[in-house]
mmCIF file of C-alpha atoms and ligand atoms in Angstrom:
data_model
loop_
_atom_site.group_PDB
_atom_site.id
_atom_site.type_symbol
_atom_site.label_atom_id
_atom_site.label_comp_id
_atom_site.label_asym_id
_atom_site.label_seq_id
_atom_site.Cartn_x
_atom_site.Cartn_y
_atom_site.Cartn_z
ATOM 1 C CA MET H 1 -27.490 -1.036 -20.998
ATOM 2 C CA THR H 2 -24.905 1.846 -19.429
ATOM 3 C CA PRO H 3 -21.366 0.746 -19.314
ATOM 4 C CA LEU H 4 -21.688 -0.074 -15.412
ATOM 5 C CA GLN H 5 -24.678 -2.528 -16.364
ATOM 6 C CA ASN H 6 -22.382 -4.349 -18.918
ATOM 7 C CA LEU H 7 -19.529 -4.593 -16.924
ATOM 8 C CA ARG H 8 -21.725 -6.203 -13.987
ATOM 9 C CA GLN H 9 -23.232 -8.522 -16.518
ATOM 10 C CA ASP H 10 -19.710 -9.259 -17.860
ATOM 11 C CA LEU H 11 -18.146 -9.744 -14.400
ATOM 12 C CA ILE H 12 -21.144 -11.934 -13.062
ATOM 13 C CA GLY H 13 -20.972 -13.795 -16.811
ATOM 14 C CA ALA H 14 -16.870 -14.632 -15.999
ATOM 15 C CA GLY H 15 -17.803 -16.108 -12.462
ATOM 16 C CA ILE H 16 -16.246 -13.068 -10.898
ATOM 17 C CA ALA H 17 -17.959 -12.201 -7.550
ATOM 18 C CA ILE H 18 -19.337 -8.596 -7.198
ATOM 19 C CA VAL H 19 -20.249 -6.299 -3.800
ATOM 20 C CA ASP H 20 -23.017 -3.755 -4.607
ATOM 21 C CA ASP H 21 -24.518 -3.401 -0.885
ATOM 22 C CA PRO H 22 -24.509 0.472 -0.466
ATOM 23 C CA GLU H 23 -23.031 0.344 3.005
ATOM 24 C CA ARG H 24 -20.063 -1.676 2.274
ATOM 25 C CA LEU H 25 -19.175 0.363 -0.705
ATOM 26 C CA ALA H 26 -19.393 3.063 1.580
ATOM 27 C CA LYS H 27 -16.830 1.780 3.606
ATOM 28 C CA LEU H 28 -14.799 0.894 0.577
ATOM 29 C CA SER H 29 -15.023 4.146 -0.970
ATOM 30 C CA GLY H 30 -13.025 5.918 2.071
ATOM 31 C CA ASP H 31 -9.750 6.056 3.369
ATOM 32 C CA TYR H 32 -8.126 8.238 6.519
ATOM 33 C CA TYR H 33 -8.510 11.532 4.142
ATOM 34 C CA HIS H 34 -11.213 12.579 6.963
ATOM 35 C CA PHE H 35 -7.997 13.465 9.154
ATOM 36 C CA SER H 36 -8.036 16.248 6.685
ATOM 37 C CA PRO H 37 -10.825 19.123 7.070
ATOM 38 C CA VAL H 38 -9.609 20.207 3.763
ATOM 39 C CA LEU H 39 -10.388 17.010 2.010
ATOM 40 C CA THR H 40 -13.536 15.814 3.880
ATOM 41 C CA PRO H 41 -16.216 17.666 2.001
ATOM 42 C CA PHE H 42 -14.681 17.053 -1.086
ATOM 43 C CA LEU H 43 -14.240 13.069 -0.638
ATOM 44 C CA ALA H 44 -17.178 12.323 1.531
ATOM 45 C CA PRO H 45 -19.639 12.192 -0.986
ATOM 46 C CA LYS H 46 -17.754 10.074 -3.433
ATOM 47 C CA ARG H 47 -18.610 6.227 -4.073
ATOM 48 C CA ALA H 48 -18.111 3.438 -5.966
ATOM 49 C CA ASP H 49 -20.781 1.565 -8.013
ATOM 50 C CA LEU H 50 -19.282 -1.771 -7.360
ATOM 51 C CA ALA H 51 -16.270 -4.041 -5.832
ATOM 52 C CA VAL H 52 -14.467 -7.000 -6.360
ATOM 53 C CA PHE H 53 -11.974 -9.122 -4.431
ATOM 54 C CA PRO H 54 -9.953 -10.961 -7.118
ATOM 55 C CA THR H 55 -7.593 -14.000 -5.311
ATOM 56 C CA SER H 56 -5.353 -14.548 -8.236
ATOM 57 C CA GLU H 57 -3.539 -12.496 -10.840
ATOM 58 C CA ALA H 58 -5.484 -14.331 -13.485
ATOM 59 C CA GLU H 59 -8.511 -12.733 -12.042
ATOM 60 C CA VAL H 60 -7.229 -8.752 -11.662
ATOM 61 C CA LEU H 61 -6.345 -9.413 -15.566
ATOM 62 C CA ALA H 62 -9.511 -10.375 -16.355
ATOM 63 C CA ILE H 63 -11.289 -7.747 -14.244
ATOM 64 C CA ALA H 64 -8.827 -5.319 -16.154
ATOM 65 C CA GLN H 65 -9.862 -6.527 -19.570
ATOM 66 C CA ARG H 66 -13.738 -5.532 -18.898
ATOM 67 C CA CYS H 67 -13.223 -2.562 -17.315
ATOM 68 C CA VAL H 68 -11.239 -1.383 -20.087
ATOM 69 C CA GLN H 69 -14.059 -2.700 -22.458
ATOM 70 C CA HIS H 70 -16.438 -0.827 -20.879
ATOM 71 C CA ARG H 71 -14.574 2.142 -19.944
ATOM 72 C CA VAL H 72 -15.420 1.657 -15.906
ATOM 73 C CA PRO H 73 -12.679 3.731 -13.717
ATOM 74 C CA VAL H 74 -11.277 1.006 -11.623
ATOM 75 C CA THR H 75 -9.691 2.381 -8.211
ATOM 76 C CA VAL H 76 -7.199 0.115 -6.440
ATOM 77 C CA ARG H 77 -7.654 -0.627 -2.572
ATOM 78 C CA GLY H 78 -5.306 -2.204 -0.238
ATOM 79 C CA SER H 79 -6.512 -1.655 3.406
ATOM 80 C CA GLY H 80 -7.589 2.243 2.782
ATOM 81 C CA THR H 81 -5.061 3.559 5.395
ATOM 82 C CA GLY H 82 -3.500 6.114 3.125
ATOM 83 C CA ASN H 83 -4.558 9.394 4.791
ATOM 84 C CA TYR H 84 -4.911 11.820 1.696
ATOM 85 C CA GLY H 85 -7.627 9.976 -0.124
ATOM 86 C CA GLN H 86 -5.421 7.923 -2.448
ATOM 87 C CA CYS H 87 -7.731 5.158 -3.098
ATOM 88 C CA VAL H 88 -11.436 7.116 -2.951
ATOM 89 C CA PRO H 89 -13.193 6.343 -6.316
ATOM 90 C CA LEU H 90 -13.370 10.108 -7.699
ATOM 91 C CA GLN H 91 -15.378 9.141 -10.653
ATOM 92 C CA GLY H 92 -17.634 6.264 -8.985
ATOM 93 C CA GLY H 93 -16.776 3.105 -11.124
ATOM 94 C CA LEU H 94 -15.062 0.137 -9.762
ATOM 95 C CA ILE H 95 -12.947 -0.838 -6.355
ATOM 96 C CA LEU H 96 -10.577 -3.984 -6.702
ATOM 97 C CA ASP H 97 -9.749 -4.724 -3.304
ATOM 98 C CA THR H 98 -6.711 -6.583 -3.022
ATOM 99 C CA SER H 99 -7.516 -8.639 0.412
ATOM 100 C CA GLY H 100 -8.019 -11.564 -1.538
ATOM 101 C CA LEU H 101 -4.036 -11.588 -2.839
ATOM 102 C CA GLN H 102 -2.208 -12.522 0.474
ATOM 103 C CA ARG H 103 0.387 -15.467 -0.541
ATOM 104 C CA ILE H 104 3.820 -15.273 0.355
ATOM 105 C CA LEU H 105 5.350 -16.280 -2.522
ATOM 106 C CA ASP H 106 9.057 -16.259 -1.445
ATOM 107 C CA LEU H 107 11.178 -15.645 1.510
ATOM 108 C CA GLU H 108 14.542 -16.562 0.836
ATOM 109 C CA ASN H 109 18.192 -14.786 0.947
ATOM 110 C CA GLY H 110 16.815 -11.578 2.532
ATOM 111 C CA THR H 111 14.119 -10.941 -0.202
ATOM 112 C CA ALA H 112 10.227 -11.138 0.433
ATOM 113 C CA VAL H 113 7.992 -12.158 -2.705
ATOM 114 C CA VAL H 114 4.436 -11.558 -2.052
ATOM 115 C CA GLU H 115 1.094 -10.593 -3.438
ATOM 116 C CA PRO H 116 -0.209 -7.089 -2.738
ATOM 117 C CA GLY H 117 -2.662 -8.010 -0.033
ATOM 118 C CA VAL H 118 -0.479 -9.124 2.181
ATOM 119 C CA LYS H 119 -0.276 -6.991 5.169
ATOM 120 C CA LEU H 120 2.886 -5.437 6.631
ATOM 121 C CA GLY H 121 2.643 -7.061 10.132
ATOM 122 C CA THR H 122 1.892 -10.683 8.944
ATOM 123 C CA LEU H 123 5.193 -10.279 6.529
ATOM 124 C CA GLU H 124 7.212 -9.119 9.457
ATOM 125 C CA ARG H 125 6.348 -11.938 11.522
ATOM 126 C CA ALA H 126 6.992 -14.214 8.873
ATOM 127 C CA ALA H 127 10.296 -12.788 7.958
ATOM 128 C CA GLN H 128 11.144 -12.745 11.650
ATOM 129 C CA GLY H 129 10.512 -16.463 11.648
ATOM 130 C CA GLN H 130 13.645 -17.056 9.110
ATOM 131 C CA GLY H 131 15.992 -14.295 11.011
ATOM 132 C CA TRP H 132 14.926 -11.531 8.689
ATOM 133 C CA GLU H 133 12.563 -8.140 9.383
ATOM 134 C CA LEU H 134 11.387 -5.483 6.989
ATOM 135 C CA ARG H 135 13.610 -3.088 6.184
ATOM 136 C CA MET H 136 10.828 -0.017 6.811
ATOM 137 C CA TYR H 137 7.241 0.086 7.583
ATOM 138 C CA PRO H 138 4.643 2.682 8.424
ATOM 139 C CA SER H 139 3.186 3.404 11.489
ATOM 140 C CA THR H 140 0.033 1.153 10.121
ATOM 141 C CA VAL H 141 2.246 -1.671 10.088
ATOM 142 C CA ARG H 142 -0.684 -3.852 11.429
ATOM 143 C CA SER H 143 -3.163 -2.955 8.974
ATOM 144 C CA ALA H 144 -1.451 -1.602 6.003
ATOM 145 C CA THR H 145 -0.506 -3.827 2.843
ATOM 146 C CA VAL H 146 2.392 -4.296 1.092
ATOM 147 C CA GLY H 147 1.041 -3.022 -1.909
ATOM 148 C CA GLY H 148 -0.564 0.029 -0.713
ATOM 149 C CA PHE H 149 2.666 0.764 1.117
ATOM 150 C CA VAL H 150 4.808 0.963 -2.265
ATOM 151 C CA ALA H 151 1.742 2.181 -4.395
ATOM 152 C CA GLY H 152 1.130 4.842 -1.702
ATOM 153 C CA GLY H 153 3.213 5.273 1.247
ATOM 154 C CA SER H 154 6.886 6.481 1.556
ATOM 155 C CA GLY H 155 8.886 4.978 4.165
ATOM 156 C CA GLY H 156 9.075 5.314 7.896
ATOM 157 C CA ILE H 157 10.376 2.968 10.867
ATOM 158 C CA GLY H 158 13.622 1.898 9.796
ATOM 159 C CA SER H 159 14.033 4.492 7.231
ATOM 160 C CA VAL H 160 16.625 6.366 9.446
ATOM 161 C CA THR H 161 18.874 3.339 8.244
ATOM 162 C CA TRP H 162 17.491 2.384 4.714
ATOM 163 C CA GLY H 163 16.139 5.598 3.566
ATOM 164 C CA GLN H 164 12.979 6.028 1.790
ATOM 165 C CA LEU H 165 10.993 3.103 -0.058
ATOM 166 C CA ARG H 166 12.003 5.097 -3.571
ATOM 167 C CA ASP H 167 15.774 4.343 -2.812
ATOM 168 C CA ARG H 168 17.503 2.179 -4.911
ATOM 169 C CA GLY H 169 17.320 -1.519 -3.876
ATOM 170 C CA ASN H 170 14.651 -1.523 -1.203
ATOM 171 C CA LEU H 171 11.756 -2.481 -3.862
ATOM 172 C CA ARG H 172 13.597 -5.233 -6.231
ATOM 173 C CA SER H 173 10.870 -6.070 -8.989
ATOM 174 C CA VAL H 174 7.159 -5.996 -9.357
ATOM 175 C CA ARG H 175 4.354 -7.579 -11.620
ATOM 176 C CA LEU H 176 1.612 -5.746 -12.488
ATOM 177 C CA VAL H 177 -1.509 -5.853 -14.879
ATOM 178 C CA THR H 178 -1.879 -2.846 -17.089
ATOM 179 C CA LEU H 179 -4.779 -0.668 -17.713
ATOM 180 C CA GLU H 180 -4.147 0.236 -21.406
ATOM 181 C CA ALA H 181 -6.349 -1.002 -24.383
ATOM 182 C CA GLU H 182 -5.202 -4.362 -24.027
ATOM 183 C CA PRO H 183 -4.474 -4.677 -20.502
ATOM 184 C CA GLN H 184 -0.863 -6.854 -20.143
ATOM 185 C CA ILE H 185 1.203 -8.322 -17.025
ATOM 186 C CA LEU H 186 4.412 -6.505 -16.986
ATOM 187 C CA THR H 187 7.597 -7.344 -14.709
ATOM 188 C CA LEU H 188 9.830 -4.529 -14.072
ATOM 189 C CA THR H 189 12.766 -4.843 -12.258
ATOM 190 C CA GLY H 190 16.022 -2.399 -11.373
ATOM 191 C CA ASP H 191 15.256 0.885 -11.860
ATOM 192 C CA ASP H 192 12.118 0.319 -13.760
ATOM 193 C CA VAL H 193 10.227 -0.211 -10.566
ATOM 194 C CA GLN H 194 10.044 3.380 -10.047
ATOM 195 C CA ALA H 195 7.604 3.712 -12.882
ATOM 196 C CA VAL H 196 5.407 2.207 -10.236
ATOM 197 C CA ASN H 197 6.620 3.153 -6.969
ATOM 198 C CA HIS H 198 4.346 5.523 -5.337
ATOM 199 C CA ALA H 199 2.311 5.897 -8.169
ATOM 200 C CA TYR H 200 -1.088 5.209 -6.269
ATOM 201 C CA GLY H 201 -2.096 2.717 -8.673
ATOM 202 C CA THR H 202 -2.939 4.951 -11.563
ATOM 203 C CA ASN H 203 -0.543 3.285 -13.992
ATOM 204 C CA GLY H 204 -1.070 -0.409 -12.888
ATOM 205 C CA ILE H 205 -2.539 -3.248 -10.586
ATOM 206 C CA LEU H 206 0.333 -4.306 -8.551
ATOM 207 C CA THR H 207 0.016 -8.447 -8.597
ATOM 208 C CA ALA H 208 3.315 -9.070 -6.761
ATOM 209 C CA LEU H 209 6.174 -7.323 -5.151
ATOM 210 C CA ALA H 210 9.596 -8.520 -4.272
ATOM 211 C CA ILE H 211 11.003 -6.211 -1.582
ATOM 212 C CA ALA H 212 14.536 -6.404 0.205
ATOM 213 C CA LEU H 213 14.850 -7.284 3.827
ATOM 214 C CA ALA H 214 17.322 -6.591 6.521
ATOM 215 C CA PRO H 215 18.584 -9.051 9.151
ATOM 216 C CA ALA H 216 16.318 -9.212 12.086
ATOM 217 C CA THR H 217 17.556 -7.188 15.445
ATOM 218 C CA PRO H 218 16.229 -7.622 18.660
ATOM 219 C CA TRP H 219 15.295 -3.957 19.054
ATOM 220 C CA GLN H 220 14.949 -2.203 22.454
ATOM 221 C CA GLU H 221 12.588 0.491 23.045
ATOM 222 C CA THR H 222 13.957 3.884 25.114
ATOM 223 C CA VAL H 223 12.179 6.791 25.962
ATOM 224 C CA VAL H 224 13.647 10.224 26.795
ATOM 225 C CA ALA H 225 11.942 13.201 27.927
ATOM 226 C CA PHE H 226 12.959 16.643 27.334
ATOM 227 C CA GLU H 227 12.035 20.149 28.175
ATOM 228 C CA ASN H 228 11.874 21.273 24.350
ATOM 229 C CA PHE H 229 11.993 20.209 20.762
ATOM 230 C CA ALA H 230 15.423 21.340 19.851
ATOM 231 C CA ASP H 231 17.129 19.098 22.344
ATOM 232 C CA ALA H 232 15.222 15.939 21.618
ATOM 233 C CA ALA H 233 16.136 16.836 17.885
ATOM 234 C CA ALA H 234 19.483 17.082 18.555
ATOM 235 C CA LEU H 235 19.902 13.982 20.683
ATOM 236 C CA GLY H 236 18.013 12.327 17.485
ATOM 237 C CA TRP H 237 20.204 13.613 15.180
ATOM 238 C CA ALA H 238 23.450 12.816 16.848
ATOM 239 C CA LEU H 239 21.828 8.986 17.328
ATOM 240 C CA ALA H 240 21.168 8.822 13.404
ATOM 241 C CA GLN H 241 24.867 9.913 12.694
ATOM 242 C CA SER H 242 26.723 7.786 15.316
ATOM 243 C CA ASP H 243 27.938 4.840 13.196
ATOM 244 C CA GLY H 244 28.260 2.642 16.096
ATOM 245 C CA ILE H 245 24.729 2.453 17.043
ATOM 246 C CA ALA H 246 22.111 0.968 14.810
ATOM 247 C CA PRO H 247 18.865 3.168 14.988
ATOM 248 C CA LYS H 248 15.474 1.795 14.054
ATOM 249 C CA VAL H 249 13.502 5.081 14.516
ATOM 250 C CA GLY H 250 13.787 8.289 16.347
ATOM 251 C CA PHE H 251 10.870 10.347 17.134
ATOM 252 C CA GLY H 252 10.431 13.656 18.879
ATOM 253 C CA VAL H 253 7.295 14.799 20.580
ATOM 254 C CA CYS H 254 6.913 17.676 22.301
ATOM 255 C CA ALA H 255 3.953 18.284 24.572
ATOM 256 C CA PRO H 256 2.909 21.576 25.807
ATOM 257 C CA HIS H 257 3.701 22.379 29.111
ATOM 258 C CA PRO H 258 0.290 22.420 30.973
HETATM 259 C C1 FAD W 1 -2.138 7.308 11.014
HETATM 260 C C2 FAD W 1 -1.260 6.994 9.941
HETATM 261 C C3 FAD W 1 0.064 6.739 10.055
HETATM 262 C C4 FAD W 1 0.949 6.630 8.739
HETATM 263 N N1 FAD W 1 2.193 6.295 8.709
HETATM 264 C C5 FAD W 1 2.824 6.289 7.703
HETATM 265 C C6 FAD W 1 4.232 6.089 7.667
HETATM 266 O O1 FAD W 1 5.257 6.129 8.881
HETATM 267 N N2 FAD W 1 4.614 5.830 6.625
HETATM 268 C C7 FAD W 1 4.316 6.013 5.287
HETATM 269 O O2 FAD W 1 4.662 5.925 4.220
HETATM 270 N N3 FAD W 1 2.693 6.067 5.555
HETATM 271 C C8 FAD W 1 2.182 6.341 6.636
HETATM 272 N N4 FAD W 1 0.406 6.351 6.400
HETATM 273 C C9 FAD W 1 -0.194 6.186 5.340
HETATM 274 C C10 FAD W 1 -0.329 4.560 4.976
HETATM 275 O O3 FAD W 1 -0.850 3.826 6.137
HETATM 276 C C11 FAD W 1 0.852 3.914 4.195
HETATM 277 O O4 FAD W 1 0.802 4.481 3.197
HETATM 278 C C12 FAD W 1 -0.032 2.738 4.050
HETATM 279 O O5 FAD W 1 1.432 1.733 3.951
HETATM 280 C C13 FAD W 1 -1.133 2.375 2.923
HETATM 281 O O6 FAD W 1 -1.514 0.708 2.925
HETATM 282 P P1 FAD W 1 -2.796 0.304 2.687
HETATM 283 O O7 FAD W 1 -2.712 -1.175 2.626
HETATM 284 O O8 FAD W 1 -3.824 0.785 3.366
HETATM 285 O O9 FAD W 1 -3.002 1.102 1.087
HETATM 286 P P2 FAD W 1 -4.419 2.006 0.803
HETATM 287 O O10 FAD W 1 -4.696 3.213 1.233
HETATM 288 O O11 FAD W 1 -5.448 1.170 0.195
HETATM 289 O O12 FAD W 1 -3.433 2.412 -0.812
HETATM 290 C C14 FAD W 1 -2.667 3.591 -0.767
HETATM 291 C C15 FAD W 1 -2.478 4.098 -2.606
HETATM 292 O O13 FAD W 1 -2.011 2.550 -2.931
HETATM 293 C C16 FAD W 1 -2.770 2.230 -4.206
HETATM 294 N N5 FAD W 1 -2.789 0.777 -3.874
HETATM 295 C C17 FAD W 1 -2.779 0.101 -3.264
HETATM 296 N N6 FAD W 1 -2.718 -1.403 -3.514
HETATM 297 C C18 FAD W 1 -2.435 -1.435 -4.653
HETATM 298 C C19 FAD W 1 -1.907 -2.384 -5.885
HETATM 299 N N7 FAD W 1 -1.933 -3.587 -5.578
HETATM 300 N N8 FAD W 1 -1.625 -1.969 -7.069
HETATM 301 C C20 FAD W 1 -1.643 -0.538 -7.270
HETATM 302 N N9 FAD W 1 -2.314 0.368 -6.502
HETATM 303 C C21 FAD W 1 -2.307 -0.009 -5.465
HETATM 304 C C22 FAD W 1 -4.399 2.718 -3.837
HETATM 305 O O14 FAD W 1 -4.934 3.060 -4.852
HETATM 306 C C23 FAD W 1 -3.679 4.124 -3.091
HETATM 307 O O15 FAD W 1 -3.611 5.014 -4.303
HETATM 308 C C24 FAD W 1 -0.293 6.505 7.616
HETATM 309 C C25 FAD W 1 -1.423 6.834 7.504
HETATM 310 C C26 FAD W 1 -2.131 6.960 9.009
HETATM 311 C C27 FAD W 1 -3.685 6.835 8.985
#
């Protein structure tokens, strides 16, 4: 039997549900790389052979152990909103989809502890219910997951105040399952979190994350139109530098005159 057949048999034997329907696998094998005409011809044909949807860290560990044993590549997937092919299975193998790991474990004292598949928008609503909000989120906030944002994103709305995800203090701690000869569950805190921050799931599968929140603010949106981009950027810069004004985001979009 091939390594893949052995893995499939082992997973089924362990009671872990697998998906191998070609249509679903095609969907699970892509992200927003198709924004790029350069990446599309390389990534469009790539397909996983199987997908799994674990619902607990114990299940993630069991899957990791079997993939290591049979030497089948693992690609971790959040919501697949990454826009340069970060969750495309380049060598086939197994997709580990985190959508079943969606418990908010703790939400106290300005820190949220969550499983990786929690949607950022869901967490934002839960945090706001307790007087807190996310420090930053990508424009894909409604669909992207916390795990995918930390492993594949960088910053976004809120970064004008709180910096990037990689800035000290934004990501407090993580738990992960490694994919070494004997997969382990590790907890990283302090600067050690940087080993997995923005690492695209290449050195482990995040199973829990503690992220810092900000006090909730009733933000107001204002749109100002400018004749040229330089003026728009100058206002954005001035606002970002004004200590007495709390900014959430400053966007400059310059449309050419018809
Ligand atoms: C229109 C658009 C706007 C965007 N705007 C922003 C923005 O403002 N800021 C920004 O930073 N990004 C932005 N992005 C990129 C992307 O949406 C974000 O990075 C998002 O947070 C990814 O989340 P996801 O759940 O979709 O992750 P996925 O795309 O599923 O995964 C992203 C990466 O993380 C890995 N991963 C996922 N879950 C885990 C896990 N549990 N353990 C280990 N690795 C894991 C995947 O393997 C992959 O490498 C944008 C994308 C689009 C299409």
